[in-house]
């Protein structure tokens, strides 16, 4: 069983940049999240795939009907935090407040109990051990933030779902899909690698992982399937992450959705919990 997850945020929710995309400017920027998420929902429906949607609290507060639509379509709702700020920059107290604000926004929008979390830009990991305690204290049982790659994580992080102890009980960590290629760890489950590789190569890598008994966790963003995304000048790394090979991604994604078996994060975590 694999996981298809969606981080529901706007095209301008980019961590750590000011200027044109500073948080105080967000309310005035053109919103694309409803139209692009709706398109993704149509694709999932056509492929008969059920996914987990990590919805940003900021989005849920502005578009509660979108949360309802995702839920009515049979998908699971989870938290992507409220203001899309990286966990270390928040610190313990502000992280707790951001997390609970996100849960309140999702509940106000009609979602059921929220028990799974993914940090903005994979920013919750062994460098922020206090954040796992806070998640468990607020009733979360699943996290999907620890990327086994450099820059946003560490290549030494586990690649399979596993249990992590906290001060308030265990959390199941479900990491994103990576593969080894020529001495490098490639983040095949999201971003530029998922958008760039040919579907048959990705499917072969997923099959290989499944044959070993491991799920492949893929992540997409609504802004990645936008026909006409607004563009702003970003630092090189972020430009690559946000704009590289968007063209035709929806078609490549469609092939993946209709070929490999996908389910929700919660089902995969449940299987890991009973191991
Ligand atoms: Zn995000």
JSON list of C-alpha atoms and ligand atoms in Angstrom, two decimals, residues 7 9 13 15 56 80 84 119-121 221 223, ligand 1:
[
{"chain": "A", "resi": 7, "resn": "UNK", "atom": "CA", "xyz": [-0.24, 19.70, 1.03]},
{"chain": "A", "resi": 9, "resn": "UNK", "atom": "CA", "xyz": [-1.56, 25.63, 0.35]},
{"chain": "A", "resi": 13, "resn": "UNK", "atom": "CA", "xyz": [3.12, 29.91, 0.75]},
{"chain": "A", "resi": 15, "resn": "UNK", "atom": "CA", "xyz": [8.89, 29.41, 3.58]},
{"chain": "A", "resi": 56, "resn": "UNK", "atom": "CA", "xyz": [-3.02, 24.73, 6.02]},
{"chain": "A", "resi": 80, "resn": "UNK", "atom": "CA", "xyz": [-0.09, 21.36, 7.67]},
{"chain": "A", "resi": 84, "resn": "UNK", "atom": "CA", "xyz": [3.34, 27.90, 7.01]},
{"chain": "A", "resi": 119, "resn": "UNK", "atom": "CA", "xyz": [5.41, 20.42, 8.95]},
{"chain": "A", "resi": 120, "resn": "UNK", "atom": "CA", "xyz": [5.99, 23.15, 6.35]},
{"chain": "A", "resi": 121, "resn": "UNK", "atom": "CA", "xyz": [9.10, 22.29, 4.30]},
{"chain": "A", "resi": 221, "resn": "UNK", "atom": "CA", "xyz": [0.75, 20.50, -4.04]},
{"chain": "A", "resi": 223, "resn": "UNK", "atom": "CA", "xyz": [0.07, 24.77, -7.24]},
{"chain": "B", "resi": 1, "resn": "LIG", "atom": "ZN1", "xyz": [3.81, 23.45, 2.58]}
]
